[in-house]
PDB file of C-alpha atoms in Angstrom:
ATOM      1  CA  ILE V   1       0.091   0.191   0.186  1.00 88.00           C
ATOM      2  CA  GLY V   2       2.783   2.321   0.960  1.00 88.00           C
ATOM      3  CA  ARG V   3       4.367   1.829  -2.095  1.00 90.00           C
ATOM      4  CA  ARG V   4       1.536   2.174  -4.207  1.00 91.00           C
ATOM      5  CA  MET V   5       0.780   5.846  -2.688  1.00 89.00           C
ATOM      6  CA  ARG V   6       4.291   6.672  -3.335  1.00 91.00           C
ATOM      7  CA  GLU V   7       3.767   6.004  -7.049  1.00 92.00           C
ATOM      8  CA  GLN V   8       0.654   7.618  -7.360  1.00 90.00           C
ATOM      9  CA  GLY V   9       1.807  10.918  -5.699  1.00 89.00           C
ATOM     10  CA  LEU V  10       4.887  10.939  -7.987  1.00 92.00           C
ATOM     11  CA  ALA V  11       2.717  10.150 -10.992  1.00 90.00           C
ATOM     12  CA  ARG V  12       0.695  13.306 -10.331  1.00 88.00           C
ATOM     13  CA  GLN V  13       3.850  15.663  -9.810  1.00 92.00           C
ATOM     14  CA  THR V  14       3.698  19.058 -11.150  1.00 92.00           C
ATOM     15  CA  ASP V  15       6.046  20.608 -13.375  1.00 92.00           C
ATOM     16  CA  GLU V  16       7.729  22.522 -10.498  1.00 94.00           C
ATOM     17  CA  GLY V  17       7.976  19.245  -8.619  1.00 95.00           C
ATOM     18  CA  GLY V  18       5.196  19.597  -6.264  1.00 94.00           C
ATOM     19  CA  LEU V  19       3.252  16.516  -5.016  1.00 93.00           C
ATOM     20  CA  ALA V  20      -0.399  16.614  -4.186  1.00 86.00           C
ATOM     21  CA  HIS V  21      -0.928  16.075  -0.594  1.00 79.00           C
ATOM     22  CA  ARG V  22      -4.454  14.377  -1.080  1.00 76.00           C
ATOM     23  CA  HIS V  23      -4.559  11.946  -3.811  1.00 69.00           C
ATOM     24  CA  HIS V  24      -8.451  11.786  -4.251  1.00 63.00           C
ATOM     25  CA  VAL V  25      -8.725  15.699  -4.742  1.00 66.00           C
ATOM     26  CA  PRO V  26      -7.883  16.947  -8.285  1.00 63.00           C
ATOM     27  CA  ASP V  27      -6.269  20.176  -7.422  1.00 66.00           C
ATOM     28  CA  ALA V  28      -4.503  19.352  -3.978  1.00 67.00           C
ATOM     29  CA  HIS V  29      -1.870  21.597  -3.611  1.00 81.00           C
ATOM     30  CA  PRO V  30       1.692  20.402  -2.018  1.00 89.00           C
ATOM     31  CA  VAL V  31       2.047  20.866   1.535  1.00 94.00           C
ATOM     32  CA  CYS V  32       5.404  21.481   3.278  1.00 96.00           C
ATOM     33  CA  ASP V  33       5.335  18.348   5.641  1.00 97.00           C
ATOM     34  CA  GLY V  34       3.625  16.337   3.210  1.00 95.00           C
ATOM     35  CA  GLN V  35       5.942  16.791   0.511  1.00 96.00           C
ATOM     36  CA  LEU V  36       9.001  16.141   2.722  1.00 98.00           C
ATOM     37  CA  GLY V  37       7.114  12.946   4.080  1.00 96.00           C
ATOM     38  CA  ASP V  38       6.652  11.568   0.419  1.00 95.00           C
ATOM     39  CA  ILE V  39      10.392  11.913  -0.240  1.00 97.00           C
ATOM     40  CA  LEU V  40      11.351  10.115   2.985  1.00 98.00           C
ATOM     41  CA  GLY V  41       8.431   7.314   2.335  1.00 97.00           C
ATOM     42  CA  ALA V  42      10.221   6.880  -1.039  1.00 97.00           C
ATOM     43  CA  TYR V  43      13.360   6.314   0.552  1.00 98.00           C
ATOM     44  CA  ARG V  44      11.572   3.571   2.565  1.00 97.00           C
ATOM     45  CA  GLU V  45      10.401   1.991  -0.180  1.00 97.00           C
ATOM     46  CA  HIS V  46      13.593   1.653  -1.771  1.00 97.00           C
ATOM     47  CA  LEU V  47      15.171   0.167   1.423  1.00 97.00           C
ATOM     48  CA  LEU V  48      12.234  -2.335   1.373  1.00 96.00           C
ATOM     49  CA  SER V  49      13.043  -3.302  -2.302  1.00 95.00           C
ATOM     50  CA  THR V  50      15.195  -6.400  -3.121  1.00 95.00           C
ATOM     51  CA  ASP V  51      17.164  -4.194  -5.877  1.00 96.00           C
ATOM     52  CA  GLY V  52      17.547  -0.653  -6.900  1.00 96.00           C
ATOM     53  CA  ALA V  53      15.072  -0.969 -10.054  1.00 97.00           C
ATOM     54  CA  TRP V  54      12.288   0.805  -8.004  1.00 97.00           C
ATOM     55  CA  LEU V  55      14.588   3.700  -6.890  1.00 97.00           C
ATOM     56  CA  GLU V  56      16.247   3.768 -10.763  1.00 97.00           C
ATOM     57  CA  ALA V  57      12.776   4.561 -11.992  1.00 97.00           C
ATOM     58  CA  HIS V  58      11.408   7.134  -9.690  1.00 97.00           C
ATOM     59  CA  TRP V  59      14.543   8.934  -8.909  1.00 98.00           C
ATOM     60  CA  PRO V  60      14.052  11.716 -11.405  1.00 97.00           C
ATOM     61  CA  ALA V  61      10.774  12.619  -9.822  1.00 97.00           C
ATOM     62  CA  ILE V  62      12.148  12.173  -6.196  1.00 98.00           C
ATOM     63  CA  ARG V  63      14.950  14.548  -6.860  1.00 98.00           C
ATOM     64  CA  LYS V  64      12.785  16.932  -8.619  1.00 97.00           C
ATOM     65  CA  ALA V  65      10.331  16.774  -5.380  1.00 97.00           C
ATOM     66  CA  MET V  66      13.395  17.744  -3.274  1.00 98.00           C
ATOM     67  CA  ALA V  67      14.428  20.597  -5.493  1.00 98.00           C
ATOM     68  CA  TYR V  68      10.735  21.766  -5.133  1.00 97.00           C
ATOM     69  CA  VAL V  69      11.376  22.088  -1.555  1.00 98.00           C
ATOM     70  CA  ILE V  70      14.853  23.833  -1.625  1.00 98.00           C
ATOM     71  CA  ASN V  71      13.676  26.322  -4.063  1.00 97.00           C
ATOM     72  CA  ARG V  72      10.211  27.258  -2.636  1.00 96.00           C
ATOM     73  CA  TRP V  73      11.255  27.214   1.018  1.00 97.00           C
ATOM     74  CA  ASP V  74      15.005  27.389   1.207  1.00 98.00           C
ATOM     75  CA  PRO V  75      16.417  29.225  -1.631  1.00 97.00           C
ATOM     76  CA  ASP V  76      19.347  30.659   0.048  1.00 97.00           C
ATOM     77  CA  GLU V  77      20.079  26.967   1.198  1.00 98.00           C
ATOM     78  CA  ASP V  78      20.837  27.890   4.996  1.00 98.00           C
ATOM     79  CA  GLY V  79      18.210  25.608   6.236  1.00 98.00           C
ATOM     80  CA  LEU V  80      15.848  27.793   7.838  1.00 98.00           C
ATOM     81  CA  PHE V  81      12.523  27.966   6.013  1.00 98.00           C
ATOM     82  CA  HIS V  82      10.810  31.401   5.460  1.00 95.00           C
ATOM     83  CA  GLY V  83       7.434  32.123   4.133  1.00 95.00           C
ATOM     84  CA  PRO V  84       3.962  30.141   4.613  1.00 96.00           C
ATOM     85  CA  GLN V  85       4.348  26.380   5.085  1.00 96.00           C
ATOM     86  CA  PHE V  86       0.839  24.954   4.565  1.00 95.00           C
ATOM     87  CA  ASN V  87       0.858  21.553   6.451  1.00 94.00           C
ATOM     88  CA  THR V  88      -1.336  18.596   6.923  1.00 90.00           C
ATOM     89  CA  LEU V  89      -2.954  20.271  10.027  1.00 91.00           C
ATOM     90  CA  ASP V  90      -4.587  22.335   7.226  1.00 90.00           C
ATOM     91  CA  SER V  91      -3.013  25.423   8.400  1.00 93.00           C
ATOM     92  CA  GLU V  92      -0.125  27.649   7.394  1.00 95.00           C
ATOM     93  CA  LEU V  93       2.902  27.896   9.569  1.00 95.00           C
ATOM     94  CA  GLY V  94       5.564  30.580   8.951  1.00 97.00           C
ATOM     95  CA  GLY V  95       9.356  30.913   9.425  1.00 97.00           C
ATOM     96  CA  ALA V  96      12.009  28.447  11.102  1.00 98.00           C
ATOM     97  CA  THR V  97      10.884  25.441  12.883  1.00 98.00           C
ATOM     98  CA  THR V  98      12.408  22.100  13.830  1.00 98.00           C
ATOM     99  CA  TRP V  99       8.754  20.521  12.831  1.00 98.00           C
ATOM    100  CA  MET V 100       9.754  21.148   9.276  1.00 98.00           C
ATOM    101  CA  GLY V 101      13.288  21.537   9.648  1.00 98.00           C
ATOM    102  CA  SER V 102      13.930  18.162  10.832  1.00 98.00           C
ATOM    103  CA  LEU V 103      11.927  16.659   8.196  1.00 98.00           C
ATOM    104  CA  TYR V 104      13.707  18.779   5.808  1.00 98.00           C
ATOM    105  CA  CYS V 105      17.093  17.678   7.225  1.00 98.00           C
ATOM    106  CA  ALA V 106      16.168  14.113   7.159  1.00 98.00           C
ATOM    107  CA  ALA V 107      14.588  14.203   3.694  1.00 98.00           C
ATOM    108  CA  LEU V 108      18.090  15.777   2.478  1.00 98.00           C
ATOM    109  CA  ASP V 109      19.903  12.858   4.234  1.00 98.00           C
ATOM    110  CA  ALA V 110      17.895  10.473   2.334  1.00 98.00           C
ATOM    111  CA  CYS V 111      17.998  12.104  -1.082  1.00 98.00           C
ATOM    112  CA  ALA V 112      21.846  12.150  -0.374  1.00 98.00           C
ATOM    113  CA  GLN V 113      21.942   8.264   0.152  1.00 98.00           C
ATOM    114  CA  MET V 114      19.525   7.811  -2.934  1.00 98.00           C
ATOM    115  CA  ALA V 115      21.831  10.337  -5.173  1.00 98.00           C
ATOM    116  CA  ARG V 116      24.798   8.197  -4.099  1.00 98.00           C
ATOM    117  CA  PHE V 117      22.918   4.824  -5.113  1.00 97.00           C
ATOM    118  CA  GLN V 118      22.284   6.488  -8.495  1.00 97.00           C
ATOM    119  CA  GLY V 119      25.898   7.574  -9.139  1.00 97.00           C
ATOM    120  CA  ASP V 120      25.015  11.109  -8.909  1.00 96.00           C
ATOM    121  CA  SER V 121      28.239  12.056  -6.497  1.00 97.00           C
ATOM    122  CA  GLU V 122      27.754  16.018  -7.106  1.00 97.00           C
ATOM    123  CA  GLU V 123      24.170  15.957  -5.977  1.00 97.00           C
ATOM    124  CA  ALA V 124      24.795  13.805  -3.054  1.00 98.00           C
ATOM    125  CA  ALA V 125      27.558  16.306  -2.027  1.00 98.00           C
ATOM    126  CA  ARG V 126      25.184  19.155  -2.357  1.00 98.00           C
ATOM    127  CA  TYR V 127      22.463  17.704  -0.381  1.00 98.00           C
ATOM    128  CA  ASP V 128      24.878  16.553   2.421  1.00 98.00           C
ATOM    129  CA  ARG V 129      26.276  20.477   2.356  1.00 98.00           C
ATOM    130  CA  ILE V 130      22.658  21.773   2.875  1.00 98.00           C
ATOM    131  CA  ARG V 131      21.563  19.314   5.612  1.00 98.00           C
ATOM    132  CA  ARG V 132      24.631  20.009   7.668  1.00 98.00           C
ATOM    133  CA  THR V 133      24.082  23.870   7.518  1.00 98.00           C
ATOM    134  CA  ALA V 134      20.347  23.057   7.894  1.00 98.00           C
ATOM    135  CA  ALA V 135      20.988  21.114  11.316  1.00 98.00           C
ATOM    136  CA  GLU V 136      23.429  23.287  12.456  1.00 98.00           C
ATOM    137  CA  ASN V 137      21.604  26.668  12.099  1.00 98.00           C
ATOM    138  CA  GLN V 138      18.146  25.391  13.488  1.00 98.00           C
ATOM    139  CA  ASP V 139      19.928  23.597  16.275  1.00 98.00           C
ATOM    140  CA  ALA V 140      21.436  27.408  17.076  1.00 98.00           C
ATOM    141  CA  LEU V 141      18.436  29.274  16.491  1.00 98.00           C
ATOM    142  CA  LEU V 142      15.630  27.204  18.016  1.00 98.00           C
ATOM    143  CA  TRP V 143      17.228  25.580  20.995  1.00 98.00           C
ATOM    144  CA  ASN V 144      15.808  27.084  24.283  1.00 98.00           C
ATOM    145  CA  GLY V 145      17.720  24.934  26.847  1.00 98.00           C
ATOM    146  CA  SER V 146      14.820  22.288  27.210  1.00 98.00           C
ATOM    147  CA  TYR V 147      13.080  21.968  23.590  1.00 98.00           C
ATOM    148  CA  TYR V 148      13.051  23.368  20.050  1.00 98.00           C
ATOM    149  CA  ILE V 149      10.821  26.366  19.553  1.00 98.00           C
ATOM    150  CA  GLN V 150       9.786  28.287  16.143  1.00 98.00           C
ATOM    151  CA  VAL V 151      11.049  31.752  15.151  1.00 98.00           C
ATOM    152  CA  PRO V 152       8.064  33.198  13.048  1.00 97.00           C
ATOM    153  CA  ASP V 153       8.248  35.285  10.173  1.00 97.00           C
ATOM    154  CA  GLU V 154       7.250  38.909  10.397  1.00 95.00           C
ATOM    155  CA  GLN V 155       4.053  38.083   8.661  1.00 95.00           C
ATOM    156  CA  PRO V 156       2.092  36.125  11.287  1.00 96.00           C
ATOM    157  CA  TYR V 157       0.661  32.846  10.379  1.00 96.00           C
ATOM    158  CA  HIS V 158      -0.785  29.794  12.453  1.00 95.00           C
ATOM    159  CA  ASP V 159       2.331  29.952  14.585  1.00 97.00           C
ATOM    160  CA  TYR V 160       3.225  28.252  17.869  1.00 97.00           C
ATOM    161  CA  ASN V 161       6.499  30.538  19.019  1.00 97.00           C
ATOM    162  CA  THR V 162       7.799  29.375  22.103  1.00 98.00           C
ATOM    163  CA  GLY V 163       5.159  26.387  22.627  1.00 97.00           C
ATOM    164  CA  CYS V 164       6.460  22.920  23.152  1.00 97.00           C
ATOM    165  CA  HIS V 165       5.161  21.610  19.702  1.00 97.00           C
ATOM    166  CA  ILE V 166       4.267  17.814  19.714  1.00 96.00           C
ATOM    167  CA  ASP V 167       5.940  17.310  16.077  1.00 97.00           C
ATOM    168  CA  GLN V 168       9.241  19.190  16.669  1.00 98.00           C
ATOM    169  CA  LEU V 169      11.066  15.933  16.315  1.00 98.00           C
ATOM    170  CA  LEU V 170       9.285  14.317  13.608  1.00 98.00           C
ATOM    171  CA  GLY V 171      12.234  14.246  11.314  1.00 98.00           C
ATOM    172  CA  GLU V 172      13.993  12.457  13.996  1.00 98.00           C
ATOM    173  CA  TRP V 173      11.484   9.881  14.016  1.00 97.00           C
ATOM    174  CA  TRP V 174      11.904   9.433  10.216  1.00 98.00           C
ATOM    175  CA  ALA V 175      15.604   9.136  10.588  1.00 98.00           C
ATOM    176  CA  ARG V 176      15.289   6.537  13.210  1.00 96.00           C
ATOM    177  CA  GLN V 177      13.089   4.556  10.953  1.00 95.00           C
ATOM    178  CA  LEU V 178      15.355   4.876   7.926  1.00 98.00           C
ATOM    179  CA  GLY V 179      18.566   4.274   9.546  1.00 97.00           C
ATOM    180  CA  LEU V 180      19.950   7.792   9.113  1.00 97.00           C
ATOM    181  CA  ASP V 181      22.055  10.014  11.460  1.00 95.00           C
ATOM    182  CA  TRP V 182      20.908  11.984  14.275  1.00 97.00           C
ATOM    183  CA  ILE V 183      19.837  15.395  13.026  1.00 98.00           C
ATOM    184  CA  TYR V 184      20.218  17.444  16.308  1.00 98.00           C
ATOM    185  CA  PRO V 185      22.708  16.804  19.203  1.00 98.00           C
ATOM    186  CA  GLU V 186      21.168  13.491  20.631  1.00 97.00           C
ATOM    187  CA  PRO V 187      21.141  14.909  24.292  1.00 98.00           C
ATOM    188  CA  ARG V 188      19.194  17.882  23.081  1.00 98.00           C
ATOM    189  CA  ALA V 189      16.892  15.459  21.064  1.00 98.00           C
ATOM    190  CA  LYS V 190      16.310  13.381  24.225  1.00 97.00           C
ATOM    191  CA  SER V 191      15.852  16.443  26.357  1.00 98.00           C
ATOM    192  CA  ALA V 192      13.027  17.637  23.563  1.00 98.00           C
ATOM    193  CA  LEU V 193      11.501  14.512  23.755  1.00 97.00           C
ATOM    194  CA  ALA V 194      11.180  14.566  27.394  1.00 97.00           C
ATOM    195  CA  ALA V 195       9.935  18.053  27.290  1.00 98.00           C
ATOM    196  CA  LEU V 196       7.066  16.656  25.051  1.00 96.00           C
ATOM    197  CA  ILE V 197       5.883  14.316  27.849  1.00 95.00           C
ATOM    198  CA  GLU V 198       6.046  17.273  30.359  1.00 95.00           C
ATOM    199  CA  HIS V 199       4.108  19.650  28.461  1.00 94.00           C
ATOM    200  CA  ASN V 200       2.080  17.775  26.244  1.00 92.00           C
ATOM    201  CA  LEU V 201       0.739  14.467  27.813  1.00 89.00           C
ATOM    202  CA  GLN V 202      -2.777  14.484  28.686  1.00 85.00           C
ATOM    203  CA  PRO V 203      -3.641  11.424  31.158  1.00 85.00           C
ATOM    204  CA  ASP V 204      -7.292  12.128  30.621  1.00 87.00           C
ATOM    205  CA  PHE V 205      -9.548  15.035  29.092  1.00 85.00           C
ATOM    206  CA  HIS V 206     -11.593  15.988  32.328  1.00 86.00           C
ATOM    207  CA  GLY V 207     -11.934  19.787  32.522  1.00 81.00           C
ATOM    208  CA  VAL V 208     -10.622  20.123  29.099  1.00 78.00           C
ATOM    209  CA  GLU V 209     -12.525  22.628  26.992  1.00 79.00           C
ATOM    210  CA  GLN V 210     -13.620  21.638  23.335  1.00 64.00           C
TER     211      GLN V 210
END
């Protein structure tokens, strides 16, 4: 099922490289976390394959999907996103976060691996370079001593600012699943995970307003 979803998504890719976030909606536009998740899902399908045939067939579209992300949200390649980032929570986020940022780093790492499998050492080196820069800049800017926050754009969107966002380490989750390196310093990532439990665990919903 996962492979079929990746194939359907890549088959509907826009000329610019965007991937629809809902396959059953004819004009479903790309969303930031969904686009990155599809790239990571494609690498997972390769890892689950018995040979390199699937990756070879789909690498041009995967590479194009990664180029879309870079061109749209990180054109200066500093690893810090700017501008509205519509996401799968059906809202727009703005600025730099580790929610989108960790997904970006993981997707860059996955693309570097796939590029090497395809013999494209130049593109692999570029992905590696952007990933290192992104991880360093995100960690320096967004770490608050306990967990990772958001630094929003001047234009307000559906931002969470200093909140302890539940998806702040989503890219690390993908990285563990795909055998990729840690994105942020491991002690900080583990501190952020502990903060998620501290700030977000709701044992029951008594007294919680709808």
